[in-house]
PDB file of C-alpha atoms in Angstrom:
ATOM      1  CA  UNK A   1       0.000   0.000   0.000  1.00 54.00           C
ATOM      2  CA  UNK A   2       1.437   3.423  -0.900  1.00 63.00           C
ATOM      3  CA  UNK A   3       2.386   5.765   1.911  1.00 66.00           C
ATOM      4  CA  UNK A   4      -0.246   8.402   2.667  1.00 70.00           C
ATOM      5  CA  UNK A   5       1.038  11.974   2.301  1.00 77.00           C
ATOM      6  CA  UNK A   6      -2.127  14.047   2.331  1.00 85.00           C
ATOM      7  CA  UNK A   7      -5.760  13.856   3.402  1.00 86.00           C
ATOM      8  CA  UNK A   8      -8.858  15.666   2.263  1.00 87.00           C
ATOM      9  CA  UNK A   9     -10.080  18.295   4.696  1.00 86.00           C
ATOM     10  CA  UNK A  10     -13.696  17.465   5.617  1.00 86.00           C
ATOM     11  CA  UNK A  11     -16.286  20.006   4.511  1.00 88.00           C
ATOM     12  CA  UNK A  12     -14.199  21.408   1.643  1.00 90.00           C
ATOM     13  CA  UNK A  13     -14.760  21.034  -2.076  1.00 89.00           C
ATOM     14  CA  UNK A  14     -17.930  21.016  -4.121  1.00 91.00           C
ATOM     15  CA  UNK A  15     -19.261  19.764  -7.423  1.00 90.00           C
ATOM     16  CA  UNK A  16     -17.014  22.299  -9.188  1.00 93.00           C
ATOM     17  CA  UNK A  17     -13.997  22.421  -6.845  1.00 92.00           C
ATOM     18  CA  UNK A  18     -11.694  19.752  -5.536  1.00 92.00           C
ATOM     19  CA  UNK A  19     -11.386  19.412  -1.762  1.00 90.00           C
ATOM     20  CA  UNK A  20      -8.535  21.043   0.131  1.00 89.00           C
ATOM     21  CA  UNK A  21      -5.752  18.617   1.000  1.00 88.00           C
ATOM     22  CA  UNK A  22      -3.329  18.829   3.916  1.00 86.00           C
ATOM     23  CA  UNK A  23      -0.385  16.814   5.145  1.00 81.00           C
ATOM     24  CA  UNK A  24      -1.725  13.587   6.642  1.00 78.00           C
ATOM     25  CA  UNK A  25      -0.576  14.226  10.207  1.00 78.00           C
ATOM     26  CA  UNK A  26      -1.889  17.814  10.328  1.00 77.00           C
ATOM     27  CA  UNK A  27      -5.086  17.542   8.291  1.00 75.00           C
ATOM     28  CA  UNK A  28      -7.234  18.663  11.239  1.00 79.00           C
ATOM     29  CA  UNK A  29      -5.406  21.971  11.795  1.00 79.00           C
ATOM     30  CA  UNK A  30      -3.246  24.565  10.047  1.00 80.00           C
ATOM     31  CA  UNK A  31       0.426  24.530  10.965  1.00 77.00           C
ATOM     32  CA  UNK A  32       1.530  28.140  11.321  1.00 79.00           C
ATOM     33  CA  UNK A  33       5.082  27.599  12.576  1.00 79.00           C
ATOM     34  CA  UNK A  34       7.867  25.057  12.513  1.00 81.00           C
ATOM     35  CA  UNK A  35       8.695  22.934  15.547  1.00 82.00           C
ATOM     36  CA  UNK A  36      10.574  24.972  18.184  1.00 83.00           C
ATOM     37  CA  UNK A  37      13.925  23.337  17.415  1.00 85.00           C
ATOM     38  CA  UNK A  38      13.849  24.546  13.785  1.00 91.00           C
ATOM     39  CA  UNK A  39      14.960  28.170  13.593  1.00 91.00           C
ATOM     40  CA  UNK A  40      16.712  28.271  10.187  1.00 92.00           C
ATOM     41  CA  UNK A  41      16.147  26.878   6.718  1.00 92.00           C
ATOM     42  CA  UNK A  42      19.220  24.709   7.135  1.00 94.00           C
ATOM     43  CA  UNK A  43      17.830  23.567  10.475  1.00 94.00           C
ATOM     44  CA  UNK A  44      14.754  22.325   8.627  1.00 94.00           C
ATOM     45  CA  UNK A  45      17.019  20.299   6.339  1.00 95.00           C
ATOM     46  CA  UNK A  46      18.839  18.801   9.344  1.00 95.00           C
ATOM     47  CA  UNK A  47      15.485  17.998  10.963  1.00 94.00           C
ATOM     48  CA  UNK A  48      14.408  16.162   7.802  1.00 94.00           C
ATOM     49  CA  UNK A  49      17.615  14.152   7.878  1.00 96.00           C
ATOM     50  CA  UNK A  50      16.999  13.203  11.508  1.00 95.00           C
ATOM     51  CA  UNK A  51      13.423  12.105  10.797  1.00 93.00           C
ATOM     52  CA  UNK A  52      13.822  10.456   7.359  1.00 94.00           C
ATOM     53  CA  UNK A  53      17.514  10.177   6.375  1.00 97.00           C
ATOM     54  CA  UNK A  54      16.987   8.104   3.224  1.00 97.00           C
ATOM     55  CA  UNK A  55      13.903   9.950   1.944  1.00 95.00           C
ATOM     56  CA  UNK A  56      14.431  11.393  -1.558  1.00 96.00           C
ATOM     57  CA  UNK A  57      14.101  15.184  -1.503  1.00 96.00           C
ATOM     58  CA  UNK A  58      15.869  16.689  -4.528  1.00 96.00           C
ATOM     59  CA  UNK A  59      15.190  15.300  -7.981  1.00 96.00           C
ATOM     60  CA  UNK A  60      16.640  16.137 -11.354  1.00 96.00           C
ATOM     61  CA  UNK A  61      15.972  15.047 -14.911  1.00 95.00           C
ATOM     62  CA  UNK A  62      18.375  15.527 -17.807  1.00 95.00           C
ATOM     63  CA  UNK A  63      17.241  16.587 -21.268  1.00 95.00           C
ATOM     64  CA  UNK A  64      18.134  13.710 -23.603  1.00 96.00           C
ATOM     65  CA  UNK A  65      17.045  15.477 -26.772  1.00 96.00           C
ATOM     66  CA  UNK A  66      14.229  17.147 -28.620  1.00 95.00           C
ATOM     67  CA  UNK A  67      11.484  15.227 -30.384  1.00 94.00           C
ATOM     68  CA  UNK A  68       9.584  16.824 -33.269  1.00 94.00           C
ATOM     69  CA  UNK A  69       6.405  15.375 -34.734  1.00 93.00           C
ATOM     70  CA  UNK A  70       3.916  16.474 -37.348  1.00 93.00           C
ATOM     71  CA  UNK A  71       0.276  15.766 -36.544  1.00 92.00           C
ATOM     72  CA  UNK A  72      -2.880  16.358 -38.494  1.00 90.00           C
ATOM     73  CA  UNK A  73      -5.512  18.247 -36.533  1.00 89.00           C
ATOM     74  CA  UNK A  74      -8.947  19.576 -37.389  1.00 90.00           C
ATOM     75  CA  UNK A  75      -9.586  23.262 -36.929  1.00 88.00           C
ATOM     76  CA  UNK A  76     -12.094  25.805 -38.081  1.00 87.00           C
ATOM     77  CA  UNK A  77     -10.745  28.162 -40.762  1.00 83.00           C
ATOM     78  CA  UNK A  78     -13.095  30.817 -42.212  1.00 86.00           C
ATOM     79  CA  UNK A  79     -16.061  28.935 -40.772  1.00 86.00           C
ATOM     80  CA  UNK A  80     -15.108  25.584 -42.351  1.00 88.00           C
ATOM     81  CA  UNK A  81     -13.489  22.598 -40.694  1.00 89.00           C
ATOM     82  CA  UNK A  82     -10.151  21.794 -42.293  1.00 89.00           C
ATOM     83  CA  UNK A  83      -7.408  19.314 -41.580  1.00 90.00           C
ATOM     84  CA  UNK A  84      -4.086  21.022 -41.106  1.00 87.00           C
ATOM     85  CA  UNK A  85      -0.659  19.713 -40.242  1.00 90.00           C
ATOM     86  CA  UNK A  86       0.932  21.121 -37.101  1.00 91.00           C
ATOM     87  CA  UNK A  87       4.460  20.614 -35.876  1.00 92.00           C
ATOM     88  CA  UNK A  88       4.891  19.615 -32.218  1.00 90.00           C
ATOM     89  CA  UNK A  89       8.183  19.677 -30.354  1.00 94.00           C
ATOM     90  CA  UNK A  90       8.916  18.429 -26.854  1.00 93.00           C
ATOM     91  CA  UNK A  91      11.859  17.342 -24.756  1.00 95.00           C
ATOM     92  CA  UNK A  92      12.755  13.722 -24.200  1.00 96.00           C
ATOM     93  CA  UNK A  93      13.709  13.519 -20.520  1.00 96.00           C
ATOM     94  CA  UNK A  94      15.704  11.017 -18.471  1.00 97.00           C
ATOM     95  CA  UNK A  95      14.346   9.287 -15.409  1.00 97.00           C
ATOM     96  CA  UNK A  96      14.609  11.253 -12.157  1.00 96.00           C
ATOM     97  CA  UNK A  97      17.953  11.178 -10.370  1.00 97.00           C
ATOM     98  CA  UNK A  98      17.281  11.648  -6.675  1.00 97.00           C
ATOM     99  CA  UNK A  99      19.287  12.818  -3.678  1.00 97.00           C
ATOM    100  CA  UNK A 100      18.085  11.823  -0.223  1.00 97.00           C
ATOM    101  CA  UNK A 101      18.535  13.803   3.003  1.00 97.00           C
ATOM    102  CA  UNK A 102      21.862  12.124   3.858  1.00 98.00           C
ATOM    103  CA  UNK A 103      23.339  12.801   0.410  1.00 98.00           C
ATOM    104  CA  UNK A 104      22.037  16.373   0.427  1.00 98.00           C
ATOM    105  CA  UNK A 105      23.511  17.122   3.868  1.00 97.00           C
ATOM    106  CA  UNK A 106      26.887  15.639   2.869  1.00 97.00           C
ATOM    107  CA  UNK A 107      26.967  17.678  -0.345  1.00 98.00           C
ATOM    108  CA  UNK A 108      25.926  20.956   1.291  1.00 97.00           C
ATOM    109  CA  UNK A 109      28.441  20.548   4.137  1.00 96.00           C
ATOM    110  CA  UNK A 110      31.236  19.977   1.602  1.00 97.00           C
ATOM    111  CA  UNK A 111      30.112  22.993  -0.416  1.00 97.00           C
ATOM    112  CA  UNK A 112      29.901  25.120   2.724  1.00 97.00           C
ATOM    113  CA  UNK A 113      33.435  24.038   3.672  1.00 97.00           C
ATOM    114  CA  UNK A 114      34.533  25.094   0.197  1.00 97.00           C
ATOM    115  CA  UNK A 115      33.058  28.563   0.757  1.00 97.00           C
ATOM    116  CA  UNK A 116      35.078  28.824   3.990  1.00 97.00           C
ATOM    117  CA  UNK A 117      38.250  27.725   2.207  1.00 97.00           C
ATOM    118  CA  UNK A 118      37.683  30.526  -0.322  1.00 96.00           C
ATOM    119  CA  UNK A 119      37.817  33.014   2.561  1.00 97.00           C
ATOM    120  CA  UNK A 120      34.121  33.535   3.103  1.00 97.00           C
ATOM    121  CA  UNK A 121      32.745  33.533   6.631  1.00 96.00           C
ATOM    122  CA  UNK A 122      29.506  33.685   8.612  1.00 96.00           C
ATOM    123  CA  UNK A 123      27.409  36.557   7.249  1.00 95.00           C
ATOM    124  CA  UNK A 124      29.138  36.614   3.843  1.00 97.00           C
ATOM    125  CA  UNK A 125      26.875  37.079   0.843  1.00 96.00           C
ATOM    126  CA  UNK A 126      26.719  34.452  -1.872  1.00 95.00           C
ATOM    127  CA  UNK A 127      25.277  35.310  -5.275  1.00 95.00           C
ATOM    128  CA  UNK A 128      23.903  32.366  -7.225  1.00 94.00           C
ATOM    129  CA  UNK A 129      23.631  33.334 -10.864  1.00 93.00           C
ATOM    130  CA  UNK A 130      21.872  30.312 -12.333  1.00 92.00           C
ATOM    131  CA  UNK A 131      18.403  29.113 -13.255  1.00 91.00           C
ATOM    132  CA  UNK A 132      16.462  27.602 -10.378  1.00 91.00           C
ATOM    133  CA  UNK A 133      17.472  23.954 -10.230  1.00 94.00           C
ATOM    134  CA  UNK A 134      18.665  21.233  -7.910  1.00 96.00           C
ATOM    135  CA  UNK A 135      22.190  22.681  -8.175  1.00 95.00           C
ATOM    136  CA  UNK A 136      20.894  26.146  -7.243  1.00 96.00           C
ATOM    137  CA  UNK A 137      19.165  24.713  -4.164  1.00 96.00           C
ATOM    138  CA  UNK A 138      22.290  22.797  -3.141  1.00 97.00           C
ATOM    139  CA  UNK A 139      24.377  25.967  -3.452  1.00 97.00           C
ATOM    140  CA  UNK A 140      21.886  27.894  -1.324  1.00 97.00           C
ATOM    141  CA  UNK A 141      21.883  25.170   1.329  1.00 97.00           C
ATOM    142  CA  UNK A 142      25.695  25.082   1.256  1.00 97.00           C
ATOM    143  CA  UNK A 143      25.702  28.808   2.034  1.00 97.00           C
ATOM    144  CA  UNK A 144      23.052  28.361   4.727  1.00 97.00           C
ATOM    145  CA  UNK A 145      25.128  25.594   6.334  1.00 96.00           C
ATOM    146  CA  UNK A 146      27.743  28.276   7.163  1.00 96.00           C
ATOM    147  CA  UNK A 147      25.215  31.018   8.092  1.00 95.00           C
ATOM    148  CA  UNK A 148      25.839  32.882   4.845  1.00 96.00           C
ATOM    149  CA  UNK A 149      23.282  34.956   2.991  1.00 95.00           C
ATOM    150  CA  UNK A 150      22.202  34.402  -0.585  1.00 94.00           C
TER     151      UNK A 150
END
């Protein structure tokens, strides 16, 4: 049986709207703050490692190539239905490559140590000039592991 991650909130949803869903262990109330021992973003990552060390948290897929196809579709042109050929392009993607909490912590600690070796220190500012990605998140967490700002 698959693990349950969310539950429907009773009394929500209608014939035209899906019900609200919440995390399974907090479906009966809204969580408005983290547990008292979590005071930083990096602390939340460490908490996750403590609770579920082998749980996959950061996924990535590589682009393997571009696929182009021509398809015939029907559309209305000047009030008449016509068959036209349209070109469709999409990416062919790899399977997900996951990092679990343990792997993520190890990577971010090593990256944070690298920042220190470069002469940065607590409170230093790190600029991440990259598209949002798993690597961007790892860099941010590496900075957070040493109390640096991004």
